[in-house]
CSV table of N, CA and C in Angstrom, one decimal:
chain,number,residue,atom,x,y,z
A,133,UNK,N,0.8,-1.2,0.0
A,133,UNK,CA,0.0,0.0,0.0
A,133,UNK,C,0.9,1.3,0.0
A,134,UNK,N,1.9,1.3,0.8
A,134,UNK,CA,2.8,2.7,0.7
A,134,UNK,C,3.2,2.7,-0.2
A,135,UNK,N,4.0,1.6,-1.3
A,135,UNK,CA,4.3,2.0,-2.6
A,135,UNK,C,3.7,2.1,-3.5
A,136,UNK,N,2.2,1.8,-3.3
A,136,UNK,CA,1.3,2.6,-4.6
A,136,UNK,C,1.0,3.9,-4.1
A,137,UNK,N,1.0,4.4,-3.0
A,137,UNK,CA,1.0,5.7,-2.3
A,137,UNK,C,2.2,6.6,-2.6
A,138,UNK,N,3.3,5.8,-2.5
A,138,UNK,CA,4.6,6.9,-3.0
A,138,UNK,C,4.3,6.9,-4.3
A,139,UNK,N,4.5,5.9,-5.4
A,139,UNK,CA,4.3,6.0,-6.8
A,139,UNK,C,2.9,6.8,-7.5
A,140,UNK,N,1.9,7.3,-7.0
A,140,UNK,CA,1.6,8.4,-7.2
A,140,UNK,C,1.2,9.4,-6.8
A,141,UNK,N,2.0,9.6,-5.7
A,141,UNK,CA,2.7,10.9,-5.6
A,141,UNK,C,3.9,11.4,-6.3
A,142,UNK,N,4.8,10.5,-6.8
A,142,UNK,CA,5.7,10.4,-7.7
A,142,UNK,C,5.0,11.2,-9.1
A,143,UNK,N,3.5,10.2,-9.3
A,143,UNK,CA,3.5,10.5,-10.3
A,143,UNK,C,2.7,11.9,-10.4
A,144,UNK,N,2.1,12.4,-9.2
A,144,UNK,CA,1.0,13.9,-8.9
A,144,UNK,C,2.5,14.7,-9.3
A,145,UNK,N,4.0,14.8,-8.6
A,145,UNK,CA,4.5,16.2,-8.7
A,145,UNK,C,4.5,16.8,-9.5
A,146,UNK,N,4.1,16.3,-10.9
A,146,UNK,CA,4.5,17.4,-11.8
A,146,UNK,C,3.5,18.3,-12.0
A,147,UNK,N,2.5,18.3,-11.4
A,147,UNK,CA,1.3,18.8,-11.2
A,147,UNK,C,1.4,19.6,-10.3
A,148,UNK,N,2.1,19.8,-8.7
A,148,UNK,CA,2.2,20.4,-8.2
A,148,UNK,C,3.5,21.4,-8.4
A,149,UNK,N,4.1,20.9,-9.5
A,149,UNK,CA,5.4,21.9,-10.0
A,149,UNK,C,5.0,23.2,-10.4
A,150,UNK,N,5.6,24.5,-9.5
A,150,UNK,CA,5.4,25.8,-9.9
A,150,UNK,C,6.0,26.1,-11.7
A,151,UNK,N,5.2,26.8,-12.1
A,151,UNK,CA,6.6,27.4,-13.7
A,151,UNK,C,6.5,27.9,-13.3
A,152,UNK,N,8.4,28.1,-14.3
A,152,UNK,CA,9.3,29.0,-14.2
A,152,UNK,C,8.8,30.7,-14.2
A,153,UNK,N,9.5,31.5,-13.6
A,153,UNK,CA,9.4,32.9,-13.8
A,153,UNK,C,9.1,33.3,-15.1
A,154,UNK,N,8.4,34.3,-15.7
A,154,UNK,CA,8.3,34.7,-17.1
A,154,UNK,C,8.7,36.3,-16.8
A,155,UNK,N,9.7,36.7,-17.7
A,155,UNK,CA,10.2,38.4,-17.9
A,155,UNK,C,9.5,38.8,-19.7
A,156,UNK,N,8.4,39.4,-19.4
A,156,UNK,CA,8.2,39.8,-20.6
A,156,UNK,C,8.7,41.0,-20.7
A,157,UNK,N,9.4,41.7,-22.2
A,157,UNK,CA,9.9,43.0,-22.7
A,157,UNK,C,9.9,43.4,-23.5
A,158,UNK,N,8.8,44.5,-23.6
A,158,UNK,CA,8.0,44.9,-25.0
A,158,UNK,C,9.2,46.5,-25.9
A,159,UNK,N,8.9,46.4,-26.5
A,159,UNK,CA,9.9,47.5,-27.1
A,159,UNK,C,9.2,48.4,-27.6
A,160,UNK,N,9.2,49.6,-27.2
A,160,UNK,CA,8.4,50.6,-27.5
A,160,UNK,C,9.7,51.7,-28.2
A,161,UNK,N,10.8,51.2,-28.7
A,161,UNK,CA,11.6,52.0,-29.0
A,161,UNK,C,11.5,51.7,-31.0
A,162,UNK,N,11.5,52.3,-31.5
A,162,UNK,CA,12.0,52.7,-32.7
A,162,UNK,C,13.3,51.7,-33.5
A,163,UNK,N,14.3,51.1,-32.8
A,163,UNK,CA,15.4,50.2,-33.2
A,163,UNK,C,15.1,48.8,-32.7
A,164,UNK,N,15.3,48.0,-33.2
A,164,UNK,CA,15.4,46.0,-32.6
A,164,UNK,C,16.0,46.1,-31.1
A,165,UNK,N,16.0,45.5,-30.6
A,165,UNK,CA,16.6,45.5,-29.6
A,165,UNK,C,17.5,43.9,-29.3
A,166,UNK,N,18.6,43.9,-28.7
A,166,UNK,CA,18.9,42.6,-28.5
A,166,UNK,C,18.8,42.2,-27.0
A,167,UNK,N,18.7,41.2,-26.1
A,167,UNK,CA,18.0,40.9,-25.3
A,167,UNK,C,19.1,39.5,-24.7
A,168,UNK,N,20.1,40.0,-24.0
A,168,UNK,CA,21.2,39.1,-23.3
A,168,UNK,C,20.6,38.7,-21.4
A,169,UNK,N,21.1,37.4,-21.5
A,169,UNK,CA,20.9,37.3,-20.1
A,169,UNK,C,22.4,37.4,-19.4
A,170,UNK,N,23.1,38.4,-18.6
A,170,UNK,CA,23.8,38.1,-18.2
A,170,UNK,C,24.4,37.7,-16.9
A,171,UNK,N,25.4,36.4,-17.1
A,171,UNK,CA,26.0,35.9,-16.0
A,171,UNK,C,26.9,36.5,-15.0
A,172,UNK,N,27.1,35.9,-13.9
A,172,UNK,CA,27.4,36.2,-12.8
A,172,UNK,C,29.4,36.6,-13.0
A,173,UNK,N,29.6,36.3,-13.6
A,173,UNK,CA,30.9,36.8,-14.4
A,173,UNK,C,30.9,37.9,-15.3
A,174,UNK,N,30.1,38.4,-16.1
A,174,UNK,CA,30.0,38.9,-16.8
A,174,UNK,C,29.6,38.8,-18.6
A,175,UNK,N,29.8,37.7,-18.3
A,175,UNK,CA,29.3,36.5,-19.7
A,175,UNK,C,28.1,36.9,-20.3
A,176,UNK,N,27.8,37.1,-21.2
A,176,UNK,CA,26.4,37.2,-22.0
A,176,UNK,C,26.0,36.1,-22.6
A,177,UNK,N,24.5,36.1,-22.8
A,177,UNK,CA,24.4,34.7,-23.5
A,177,UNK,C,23.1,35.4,-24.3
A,178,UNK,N,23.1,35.2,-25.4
A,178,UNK,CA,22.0,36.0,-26.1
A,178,UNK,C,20.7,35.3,-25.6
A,179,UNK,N,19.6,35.8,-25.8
A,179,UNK,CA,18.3,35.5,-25.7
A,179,UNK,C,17.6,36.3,-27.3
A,180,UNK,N,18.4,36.9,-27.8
A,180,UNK,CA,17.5,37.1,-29.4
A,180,UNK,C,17.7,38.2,-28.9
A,181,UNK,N,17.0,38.9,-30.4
A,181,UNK,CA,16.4,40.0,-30.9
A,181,UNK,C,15.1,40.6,-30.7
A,182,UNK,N,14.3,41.5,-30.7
A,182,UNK,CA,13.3,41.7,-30.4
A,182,UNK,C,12.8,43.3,-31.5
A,183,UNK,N,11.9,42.8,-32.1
A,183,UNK,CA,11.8,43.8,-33.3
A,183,UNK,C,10.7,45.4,-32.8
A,184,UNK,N,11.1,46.3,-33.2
A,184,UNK,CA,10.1,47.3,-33.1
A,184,UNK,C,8.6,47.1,-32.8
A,185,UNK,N,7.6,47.6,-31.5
A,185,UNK,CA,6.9,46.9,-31.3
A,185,UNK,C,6.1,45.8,-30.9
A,186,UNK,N,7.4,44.8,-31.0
A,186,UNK,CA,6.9,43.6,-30.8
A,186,UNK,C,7.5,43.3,-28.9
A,187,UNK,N,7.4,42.2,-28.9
A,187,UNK,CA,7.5,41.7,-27.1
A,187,UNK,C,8.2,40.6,-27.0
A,188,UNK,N,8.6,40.1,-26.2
A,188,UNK,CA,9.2,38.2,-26.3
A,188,UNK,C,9.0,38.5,-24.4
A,189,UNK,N,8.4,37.3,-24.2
A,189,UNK,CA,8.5,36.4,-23.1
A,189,UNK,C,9.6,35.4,-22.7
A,190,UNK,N,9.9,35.4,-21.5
A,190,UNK,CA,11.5,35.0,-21.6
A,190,UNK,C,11.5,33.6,-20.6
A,191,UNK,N,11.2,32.7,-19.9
A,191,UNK,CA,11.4,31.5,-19.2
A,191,UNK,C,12.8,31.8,-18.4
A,192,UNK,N,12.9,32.4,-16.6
A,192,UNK,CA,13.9,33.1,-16.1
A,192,UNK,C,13.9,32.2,-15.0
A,193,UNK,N,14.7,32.6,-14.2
A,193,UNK,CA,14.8,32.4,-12.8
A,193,UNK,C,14.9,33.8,-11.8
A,194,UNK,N,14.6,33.3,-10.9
A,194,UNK,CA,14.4,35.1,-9.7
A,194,UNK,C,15.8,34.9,-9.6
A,195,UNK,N,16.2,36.8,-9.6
A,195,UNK,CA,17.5,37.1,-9.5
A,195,UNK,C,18.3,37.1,-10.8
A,196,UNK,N,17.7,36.2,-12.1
A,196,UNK,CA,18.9,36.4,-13.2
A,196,UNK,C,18.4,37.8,-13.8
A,197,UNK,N,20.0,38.3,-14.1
A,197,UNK,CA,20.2,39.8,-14.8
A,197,UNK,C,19.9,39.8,-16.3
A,198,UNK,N,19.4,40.5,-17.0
A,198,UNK,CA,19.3,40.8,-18.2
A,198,UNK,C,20.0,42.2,-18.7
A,199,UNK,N,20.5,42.4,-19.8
A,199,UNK,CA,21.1,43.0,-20.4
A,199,UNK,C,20.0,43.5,-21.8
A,200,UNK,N,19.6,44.8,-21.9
A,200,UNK,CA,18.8,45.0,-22.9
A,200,UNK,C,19.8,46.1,-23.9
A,201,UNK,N,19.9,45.6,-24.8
A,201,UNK,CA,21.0,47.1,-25.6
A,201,UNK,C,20.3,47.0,-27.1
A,202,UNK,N,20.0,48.6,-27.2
A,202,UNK,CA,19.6,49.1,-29.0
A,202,UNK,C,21.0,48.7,-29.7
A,203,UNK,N,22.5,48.6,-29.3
A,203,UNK,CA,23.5,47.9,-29.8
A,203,UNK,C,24.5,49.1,-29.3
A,204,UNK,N,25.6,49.4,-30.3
A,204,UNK,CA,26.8,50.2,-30.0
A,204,UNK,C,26.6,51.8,-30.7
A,205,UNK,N,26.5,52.9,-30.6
A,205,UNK,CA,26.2,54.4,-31.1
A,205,UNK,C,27.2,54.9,-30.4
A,206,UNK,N,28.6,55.4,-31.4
A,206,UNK,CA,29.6,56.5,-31.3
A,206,UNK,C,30.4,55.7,-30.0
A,207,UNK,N,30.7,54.4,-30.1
A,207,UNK,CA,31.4,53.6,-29.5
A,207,UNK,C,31.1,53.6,-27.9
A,208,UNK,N,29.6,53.8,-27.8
A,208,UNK,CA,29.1,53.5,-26.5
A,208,UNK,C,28.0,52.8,-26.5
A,209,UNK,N,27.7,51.8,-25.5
A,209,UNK,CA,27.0,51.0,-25.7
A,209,UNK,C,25.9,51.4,-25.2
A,210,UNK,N,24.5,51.4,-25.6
A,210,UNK,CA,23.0,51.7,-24.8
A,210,UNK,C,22.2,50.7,-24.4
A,211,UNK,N,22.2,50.8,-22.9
A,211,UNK,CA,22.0,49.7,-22.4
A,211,UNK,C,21.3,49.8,-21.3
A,212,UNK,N,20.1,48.8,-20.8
A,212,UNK,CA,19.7,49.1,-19.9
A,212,UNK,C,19.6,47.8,-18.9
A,213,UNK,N,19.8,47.7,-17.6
A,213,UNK,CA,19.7,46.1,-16.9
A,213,UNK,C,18.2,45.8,-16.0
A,214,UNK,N,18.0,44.9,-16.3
A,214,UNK,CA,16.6,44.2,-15.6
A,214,UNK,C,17.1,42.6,-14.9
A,215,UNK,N,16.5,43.0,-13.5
A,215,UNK,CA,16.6,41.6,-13.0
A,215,UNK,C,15.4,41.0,-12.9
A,216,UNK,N,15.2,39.7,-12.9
A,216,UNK,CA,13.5,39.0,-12.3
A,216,UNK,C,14.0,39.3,-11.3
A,217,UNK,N,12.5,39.8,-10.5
A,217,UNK,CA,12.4,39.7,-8.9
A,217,UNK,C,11.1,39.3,-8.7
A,218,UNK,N,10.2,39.3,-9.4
A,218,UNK,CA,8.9,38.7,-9.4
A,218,UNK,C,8.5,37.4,-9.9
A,219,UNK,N,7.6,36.8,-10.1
A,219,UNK,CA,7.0,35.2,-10.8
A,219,UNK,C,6.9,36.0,-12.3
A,220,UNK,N,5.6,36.5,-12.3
A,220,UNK,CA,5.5,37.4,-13.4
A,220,UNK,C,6.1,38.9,-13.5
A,221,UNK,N,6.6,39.6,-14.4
A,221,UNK,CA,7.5,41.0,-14.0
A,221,UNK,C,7.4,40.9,-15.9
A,222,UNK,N,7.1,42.6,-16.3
A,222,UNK,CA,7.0,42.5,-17.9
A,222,UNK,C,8.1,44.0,-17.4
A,223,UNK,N,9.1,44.7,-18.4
A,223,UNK,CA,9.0,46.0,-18.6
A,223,UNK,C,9.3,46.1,-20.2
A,224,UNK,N,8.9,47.6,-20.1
A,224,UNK,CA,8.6,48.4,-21.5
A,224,UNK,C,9.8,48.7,-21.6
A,225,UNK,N,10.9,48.6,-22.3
A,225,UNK,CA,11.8,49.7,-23.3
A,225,UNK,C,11.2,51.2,-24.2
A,226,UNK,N,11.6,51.6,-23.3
A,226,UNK,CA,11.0,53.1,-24.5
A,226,UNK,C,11.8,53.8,-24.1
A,227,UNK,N,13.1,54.4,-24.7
A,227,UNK,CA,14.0,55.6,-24.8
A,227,UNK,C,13.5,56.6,-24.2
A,228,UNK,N,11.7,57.1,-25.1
A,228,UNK,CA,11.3,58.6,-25.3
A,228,UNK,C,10.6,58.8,-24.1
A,229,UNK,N,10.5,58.0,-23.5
A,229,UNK,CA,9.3,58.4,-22.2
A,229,UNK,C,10.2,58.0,-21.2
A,230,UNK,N,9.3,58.7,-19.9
A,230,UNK,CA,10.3,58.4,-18.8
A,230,UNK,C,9.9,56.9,-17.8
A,231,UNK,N,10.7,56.2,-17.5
A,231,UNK,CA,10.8,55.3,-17.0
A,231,UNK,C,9.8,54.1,-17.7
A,232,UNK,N,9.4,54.1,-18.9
A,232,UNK,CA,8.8,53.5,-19.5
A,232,UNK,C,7.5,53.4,-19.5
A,233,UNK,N,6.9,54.9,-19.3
A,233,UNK,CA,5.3,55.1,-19.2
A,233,UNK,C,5.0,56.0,-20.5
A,234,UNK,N,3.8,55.9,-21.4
A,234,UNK,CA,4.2,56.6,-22.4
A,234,UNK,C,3.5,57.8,-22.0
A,235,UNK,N,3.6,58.8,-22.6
A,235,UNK,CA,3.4,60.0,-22.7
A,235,UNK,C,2.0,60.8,-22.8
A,236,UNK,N,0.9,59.6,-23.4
A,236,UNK,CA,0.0,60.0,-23.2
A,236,UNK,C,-0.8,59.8,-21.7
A,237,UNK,N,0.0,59.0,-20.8
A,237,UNK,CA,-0.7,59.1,-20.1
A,237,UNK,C,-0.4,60.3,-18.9
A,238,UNK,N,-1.6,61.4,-18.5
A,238,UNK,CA,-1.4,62.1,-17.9
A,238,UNK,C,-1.3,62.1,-16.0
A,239,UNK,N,-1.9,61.0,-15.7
A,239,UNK,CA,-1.4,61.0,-14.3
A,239,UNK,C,-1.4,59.3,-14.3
A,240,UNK,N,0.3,59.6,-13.1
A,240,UNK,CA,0.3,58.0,-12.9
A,240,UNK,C,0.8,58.9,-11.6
A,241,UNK,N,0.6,57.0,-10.9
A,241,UNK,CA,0.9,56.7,-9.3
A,241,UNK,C,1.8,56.1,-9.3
A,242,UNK,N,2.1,55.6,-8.2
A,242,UNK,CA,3.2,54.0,-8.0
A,242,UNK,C,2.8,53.3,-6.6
A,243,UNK,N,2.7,52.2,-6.8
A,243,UNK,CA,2.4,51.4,-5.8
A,243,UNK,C,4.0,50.3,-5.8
A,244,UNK,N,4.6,50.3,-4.4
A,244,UNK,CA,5.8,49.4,-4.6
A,244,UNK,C,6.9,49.8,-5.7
A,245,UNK,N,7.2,50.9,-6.5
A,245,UNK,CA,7.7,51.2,-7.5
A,245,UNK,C,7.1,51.0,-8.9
A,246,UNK,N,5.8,50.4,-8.9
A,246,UNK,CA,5.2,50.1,-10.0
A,246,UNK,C,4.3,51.0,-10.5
A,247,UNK,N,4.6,51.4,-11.4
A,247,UNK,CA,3.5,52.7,-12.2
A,247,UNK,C,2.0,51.9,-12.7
A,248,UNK,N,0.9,53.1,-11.8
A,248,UNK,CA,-0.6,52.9,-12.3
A,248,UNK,C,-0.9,54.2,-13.2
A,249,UNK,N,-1.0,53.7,-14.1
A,249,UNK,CA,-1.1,55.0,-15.0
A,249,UNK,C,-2.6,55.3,-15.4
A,250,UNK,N,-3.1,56.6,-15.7
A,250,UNK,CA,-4.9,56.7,-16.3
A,250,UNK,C,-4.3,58.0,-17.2
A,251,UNK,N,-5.2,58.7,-17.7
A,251,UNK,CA,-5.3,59.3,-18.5
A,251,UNK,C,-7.0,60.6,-18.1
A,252,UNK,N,-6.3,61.6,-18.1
A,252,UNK,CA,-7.8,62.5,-18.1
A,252,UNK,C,-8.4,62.7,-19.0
């Protein structure tokens, strides 16, 4: 009896398995963007490209760093870094706005650092 008891519970975990973190990062910028995860060395490991307007969802872990760069301009690199710290965590790329809220919206808040944005 306990080993048909262990064997499916064996067989339930994968059902009780959490997924992984998701970092979604939409690009509200005008250029591709390239989209590195980087290691604890300094190491880059690509995660792609990501085209004007579009977004990619990324399968992460809490705490890994990302590396977002439009690429190299006048031999400096433009770059910006995002860590997961959440299960779910999306941010916006957008150069032109500040902190990645766009412009039309006329009053935002922040709750925990996180912008609620409306519009009058």
């Amino acid at each position: 009896m306990k080993h048909i008891l262990l064997a499916l519970l064996i067989l339930a975990l994968p059902a009780f398995a959490l997924e992984r973190p998701k970092l979604q990062i939409i690009n509200a910028a005008q250029n591709p963007l390239e989209v590195y995860w980087e290691m604890n060395d300094g190491h880059r490991v690509s995660n792609g490209t990501i085209a004007p307007g579009k977004d990619k969802i990324i399968g992460t872990t809490l705490g890994h760093r990302f590396v977002i760069t439009e690429g190299v301009k006048n031999g400096v690199e433009k770059r910006v870094d995002v860590v997961s710290k959440v299960p779910v965590q999306g941010f916006r790329y957008d150069p032109a706005a500040k902190d990645g809220v766009p412009a039309f919206y006329t009053q935002v808040v922040r709750a925990h650092g996180y912008p609620i944005c409306g519009s009058a």
